[in-house]
């Protein structure tokens, strides 16, 4: 199981380190391919006044410290093409945010690095159309077609994070996991899928109580891994607190997901 987990945004090194320490039982699990996740910048916050993060230079410095201290592989977001060469020096996976999943220049620059490319499906996208975003990365790396095998070979992943449903809500169509897994390994983002964009008066709301149900459904359908943001105290988080999972809850949930996957395989 691929697992990408950590706080939504870098708040401080102390907060980052505390979450990293709490996730060690998952990172040390031989059946989990673990990646520590945190963003140096949340460039698409609803409000100009919302906390965005420490920025590229300081953020990469802190993520590098986590990598040294814990030995974790790292994933973080990219927002502009020029950032790719800098991010690639520190992280193992570079993530294309959902709102930018069709940005050709951004995908191409990330694909020029040697890092895994994780493209999040836009909330506005037909899952079948994500094949074209995958193909941009594959062709940049010398491939010819978007298939599951070539995506594995060239290190291209897709992440499902729900689809826009009316205003201020998202839903997950589990069919999308099957559709996209035909041409790329698929990660299920269980925490952003319960987000309620703009529903909290100038910031996004959410309902993390639904995370376990959606994650278990995705495990039963069949995915390659999970993306779950976590915090020691989500109510005090500076970004996406309402849809994040408390760390101790996450650990028990992952064990349940492994049981479901094992049962499905048997």
Short mmCIF file of C-alpha atoms in Angstrom, two decimals:
data_model
loop_
_atom_site.label_atom_id
_atom_site.label_comp_id
_atom_site.label_asym_id
_atom_site.label_seq_id
_atom_site.Cartn_x
_atom_site.Cartn_y
_atom_site.Cartn_z
CA UNK A 1 0.00 0.00 0.00
CA UNK A 2 1.26 3.45 -0.95
CA UNK A 3 0.48 5.90 1.85
CA UNK A 4 0.98 9.67 1.62
CA UNK A 5 0.28 11.36 4.92
CA UNK A 6 1.19 14.40 6.96
CA UNK A 7 -0.19 17.86 7.77
CA UNK A 8 -1.84 19.96 5.07
CA UNK A 9 0.68 22.80 5.36
CA UNK A 10 3.98 23.37 7.14
CA UNK A 11 3.11 25.34 10.27
CA UNK A 12 6.46 25.09 12.10
CA UNK A 13 9.28 22.58 12.39
CA UNK A 14 8.04 21.58 15.85
CA UNK A 15 4.55 20.81 14.53
CA UNK A 16 5.98 19.03 11.49
CA UNK A 17 8.31 16.91 13.59
CA UNK A 18 5.56 15.98 16.06
CA UNK A 19 3.33 14.61 13.28
CA UNK A 20 6.29 12.83 11.67
CA UNK A 21 7.09 11.14 14.98
CA UNK A 22 3.48 10.07 15.47
CA UNK A 23 3.42 8.47 12.00
CA UNK A 24 6.42 6.21 12.64
CA UNK A 25 4.27 3.08 13.19
CA UNK A 26 2.97 3.48 9.65
CA UNK A 27 6.31 4.47 8.14
CA UNK A 28 7.99 1.44 9.77
CA UNK A 29 5.34 -0.99 8.53
CA UNK A 30 7.00 -3.23 5.88
CA UNK A 31 3.70 -3.52 4.02
CA UNK A 32 3.39 0.25 3.52
CA UNK A 33 5.29 2.40 1.02
CA UNK A 34 5.24 5.57 3.12
CA UNK A 35 5.65 9.21 1.98
CA UNK A 36 5.51 12.14 4.38
CA UNK A 37 3.38 14.98 3.00
CA UNK A 38 3.30 18.70 3.78
CA UNK A 39 2.90 21.80 1.60
CA UNK A 40 5.33 24.73 1.68
CA UNK A 41 2.65 26.94 0.10
CA UNK A 42 -1.11 26.69 -0.22
CA UNK A 43 -1.44 28.94 -3.25
CA UNK A 44 -5.18 28.41 -3.77
CA UNK A 45 -6.57 29.42 -0.36
CA UNK A 46 -10.07 30.87 -0.47
CA UNK A 47 -9.11 34.12 1.28
CA UNK A 48 -6.11 36.39 0.87
CA UNK A 49 -5.87 36.49 4.67
CA UNK A 50 -5.56 32.70 5.09
CA UNK A 51 -2.23 31.17 6.13
CA UNK A 52 -0.31 29.83 3.13
CA UNK A 53 2.90 28.38 4.57
CA UNK A 54 6.56 29.35 4.91
CA UNK A 55 7.28 29.52 1.17
CA UNK A 56 9.53 27.56 -1.17
CA UNK A 57 12.99 28.12 0.31
CA UNK A 58 12.11 27.77 4.00
CA UNK A 59 9.62 25.00 3.32
CA UNK A 60 12.12 22.83 1.46
CA UNK A 61 14.64 23.45 4.22
CA UNK A 62 12.19 22.10 6.82
CA UNK A 63 11.17 19.12 4.67
CA UNK A 64 14.85 18.32 4.18
CA UNK A 65 15.28 18.28 7.96
CA UNK A 66 12.39 15.83 8.31
CA UNK A 67 13.99 13.63 5.68
CA UNK A 68 17.31 13.64 7.56
CA UNK A 69 15.78 13.11 11.00
CA UNK A 70 13.29 10.37 10.14
CA UNK A 71 14.54 8.94 6.84
CA UNK A 72 11.11 9.45 5.26
CA UNK A 73 10.44 9.85 1.57
CA UNK A 74 8.77 13.21 0.95
CA UNK A 75 5.91 14.52 -1.20
CA UNK A 76 4.91 18.15 -1.65
CA UNK A 77 2.89 20.33 -4.03
CA UNK A 78 4.17 22.47 -6.88
CA UNK A 79 2.40 25.59 -8.16
CA UNK A 80 4.69 27.14 -10.76
CA UNK A 81 6.97 25.59 -13.38
CA UNK A 82 10.20 27.24 -12.14
CA UNK A 83 9.81 25.47 -8.78
CA UNK A 84 10.29 21.97 -10.22
CA UNK A 85 14.11 21.94 -10.28
CA UNK A 86 14.26 23.25 -6.71
CA UNK A 87 11.67 20.85 -5.30
CA UNK A 88 13.29 17.87 -7.04
CA UNK A 89 16.45 18.35 -4.94
CA UNK A 90 14.55 17.45 -1.77
CA UNK A 91 11.39 15.45 -2.43
CA UNK A 92 10.65 12.02 -3.89
CA UNK A 93 7.19 12.79 -5.29
CA UNK A 94 6.10 16.10 -6.82
CA UNK A 95 2.36 16.66 -6.71
CA UNK A 96 0.36 18.58 -9.30
CA UNK A 97 -2.59 20.21 -7.45
CA UNK A 98 -6.11 19.38 -8.63
CA UNK A 99 -6.79 22.88 -9.95
CA UNK A 100 -3.63 22.65 -12.10
CA UNK A 101 -4.06 19.14 -13.49
CA UNK A 102 -4.38 20.41 -17.08
CA UNK A 103 -1.46 22.87 -16.96
CA UNK A 104 0.77 21.49 -19.70
CA UNK A 105 3.92 23.49 -18.92
CA UNK A 106 3.73 22.56 -15.25
CA UNK A 107 3.28 18.84 -15.92
CA UNK A 108 6.10 18.85 -18.48
CA UNK A 109 8.56 20.59 -16.14
CA UNK A 110 7.80 18.17 -13.33
CA UNK A 111 8.14 15.23 -15.72
CA UNK A 112 11.59 16.50 -16.72
CA UNK A 113 12.78 15.77 -13.19
CA UNK A 114 13.55 12.25 -12.00
CA UNK A 115 10.82 12.34 -9.35
CA UNK A 116 7.50 10.50 -9.26
CA UNK A 117 4.72 12.71 -10.63
CA UNK A 118 1.44 12.60 -8.73
CA UNK A 119 -1.36 14.36 -10.61
CA UNK A 120 -4.48 15.08 -8.61
CA UNK A 121 -7.70 14.83 -10.60
CA UNK A 122 -9.45 18.18 -10.83
CA UNK A 123 -12.82 18.40 -9.11
CA UNK A 124 -14.14 19.51 -12.49
CA UNK A 125 -12.65 16.68 -14.55
CA UNK A 126 -14.14 13.63 -16.21
CA UNK A 127 -11.90 10.83 -14.88
CA UNK A 128 -11.45 9.43 -18.39
CA UNK A 129 -9.99 12.77 -19.52
CA UNK A 130 -7.17 12.48 -16.97
CA UNK A 131 -5.58 10.14 -19.47
CA UNK A 132 -4.42 13.20 -21.42
CA UNK A 133 -2.67 14.68 -18.38
CA UNK A 134 -0.95 11.35 -17.76
CA UNK A 135 0.11 11.19 -21.40
CA UNK A 136 1.76 14.62 -21.18
CA UNK A 137 4.05 13.30 -18.47
CA UNK A 138 4.65 9.93 -20.12
CA UNK A 139 5.59 11.45 -23.49
CA UNK A 140 7.94 13.90 -21.76
CA UNK A 141 9.72 10.89 -20.28
CA UNK A 142 9.97 9.02 -23.57
CA UNK A 143 6.85 6.88 -23.41
CA UNK A 144 4.24 6.53 -26.11
CA UNK A 145 0.87 5.70 -24.55
CA UNK A 146 -1.08 6.05 -21.33
CA UNK A 147 -1.40 2.58 -19.89
CA UNK A 148 -1.12 1.32 -16.32
CA UNK A 149 2.15 -0.41 -17.21
CA UNK A 150 3.75 2.67 -18.79
CA UNK A 151 2.59 4.89 -15.94
CA UNK A 152 4.26 2.52 -13.50
CA UNK A 153 7.41 2.40 -15.60
CA UNK A 154 7.71 6.19 -15.89
CA UNK A 155 6.54 7.01 -12.36
CA UNK A 156 3.19 8.69 -12.99
CA UNK A 157 0.39 8.44 -10.41
CA UNK A 158 -3.15 9.81 -10.30
CA UNK A 159 -5.05 10.87 -7.19
CA UNK A 160 -8.83 10.97 -6.86
CA UNK A 161 -10.15 13.71 -4.55
CA UNK A 162 -13.84 13.93 -5.40
CA UNK A 163 -15.92 15.89 -7.90
CA UNK A 164 -17.78 19.17 -7.56
CA UNK A 165 -21.41 18.61 -6.63
CA UNK A 166 -23.44 21.80 -6.62
CA UNK A 167 -21.91 24.57 -4.54
CA UNK A 168 -19.66 23.94 -1.56
CA UNK A 169 -19.70 20.17 -1.77
CA UNK A 170 -17.85 17.22 -3.30
CA UNK A 171 -18.88 13.64 -4.00
CA UNK A 172 -16.80 10.60 -4.90
CA UNK A 173 -17.89 8.43 -7.79
CA UNK A 174 -16.14 5.13 -7.08
CA UNK A 175 -16.35 4.31 -10.79
CA UNK A 176 -13.61 6.90 -11.33
CA UNK A 177 -11.13 4.67 -9.47
CA UNK A 178 -11.74 1.88 -11.96
CA UNK A 179 -11.72 4.21 -14.97
CA UNK A 180 -8.42 5.90 -14.10
CA UNK A 181 -6.71 2.71 -12.94
CA UNK A 182 -6.88 1.52 -16.54
CA UNK A 183 -4.12 4.01 -17.41
CA UNK A 184 -2.29 4.83 -14.14
CA UNK A 185 -1.80 3.74 -10.53
CA UNK A 186 -4.53 5.44 -8.50
CA UNK A 187 -4.28 6.96 -5.04
CA UNK A 188 -7.46 7.80 -3.13
CA UNK A 189 -7.41 11.11 -1.27
CA UNK A 190 -9.85 10.39 1.52
CA UNK A 191 -9.47 13.70 3.36
CA UNK A 192 -9.89 16.21 0.52
CA UNK A 193 -12.85 14.15 -0.72
CA UNK A 194 -14.82 15.24 2.36
CA UNK A 195 -13.85 18.89 1.95
CA UNK A 196 -16.58 21.51 1.49
CA UNK A 197 -14.97 24.26 -0.61
CA UNK A 198 -15.77 27.77 0.58
CA UNK A 199 -18.41 26.50 2.98
CA UNK A 200 -16.96 28.02 6.15
CA UNK A 201 -17.30 31.71 5.41
CA UNK A 202 -14.20 32.63 3.42
CA UNK A 203 -12.48 29.28 3.93
CA UNK A 204 -13.15 25.63 3.19
CA UNK A 205 -15.09 23.45 5.56
CA UNK A 206 -15.36 19.68 5.68
CA UNK A 207 -16.56 16.66 7.62
CA UNK A 208 -13.80 14.22 8.55
CA UNK A 209 -16.33 11.77 10.05
CA UNK A 210 -16.92 10.48 6.50
CA UNK A 211 -13.22 9.75 5.82
CA UNK A 212 -13.27 6.14 7.12
CA UNK A 213 -16.35 5.22 5.07
CA UNK A 214 -14.98 6.55 1.79
CA UNK A 215 -11.53 5.07 2.43
CA UNK A 216 -12.98 1.63 3.15
CA UNK A 217 -15.11 1.80 0.00
CA UNK A 218 -12.04 2.70 -2.07
CA UNK A 219 -10.07 -0.17 -0.51
CA UNK A 220 -12.84 -2.57 -1.46
CA UNK A 221 -13.00 -1.25 -5.04
CA UNK A 222 -9.22 -1.50 -5.33
CA UNK A 223 -6.63 1.29 -5.37
CA UNK A 224 -2.86 1.47 -5.23
CA UNK A 225 -2.70 3.66 -2.17
CA UNK A 226 -4.14 6.39 -0.01
CA UNK A 227 -3.56 10.08 0.61
CA UNK A 228 -4.69 11.30 4.02
CA UNK A 229 -3.77 14.54 5.69
CA UNK A 230 -3.37 14.32 9.43
CA UNK A 231 -2.76 16.57 12.42
CA UNK A 232 -2.32 16.01 16.14
CA UNK A 233 -5.15 18.49 16.75
CA UNK A 234 -7.11 19.19 13.54
CA UNK A 235 -9.21 21.87 15.24
CA UNK A 236 -6.06 23.97 15.65
CA UNK A 237 -4.68 23.33 12.15
CA UNK A 238 -3.95 26.39 10.03
CA UNK A 239 -5.33 24.80 6.86
CA UNK A 240 -7.97 22.14 6.10
CA UNK A 241 -8.55 21.23 9.74
CA UNK A 242 -12.22 20.20 9.26
CA UNK A 243 -11.34 17.40 6.84
CA UNK A 244 -8.07 16.18 8.38
CA UNK A 245 -7.87 13.01 10.46
CA UNK A 246 -6.37 12.96 13.93
CA UNK A 247 -3.13 10.98 13.85
CA UNK A 248 -4.07 8.23 16.30
CA UNK A 249 -7.33 7.67 14.40
CA UNK A 250 -5.41 7.43 11.14
CA UNK A 251 -3.18 4.62 12.41
CA UNK A 252 -6.12 2.39 13.35
CA UNK A 253 -7.90 3.23 10.08
CA UNK A 254 -4.92 2.17 7.97
CA UNK A 255 -4.90 -1.21 9.70
CA UNK A 256 -8.56 -1.65 8.75
CA UNK A 257 -7.83 -0.68 5.15
CA UNK A 258 -5.06 -3.27 4.98
CA UNK A 259 -7.48 -5.92 6.25
CA UNK A 260 -10.01 -4.96 3.56
CA UNK A 261 -7.35 -5.06 0.84
CA UNK A 262 -6.12 -8.46 2.00
CA UNK A 263 -9.69 -9.79 2.03
CA UNK A 264 -10.35 -8.44 -1.46
CA UNK A 265 -7.18 -10.04 -2.81
CA UNK A 266 -8.03 -13.40 -1.24
#
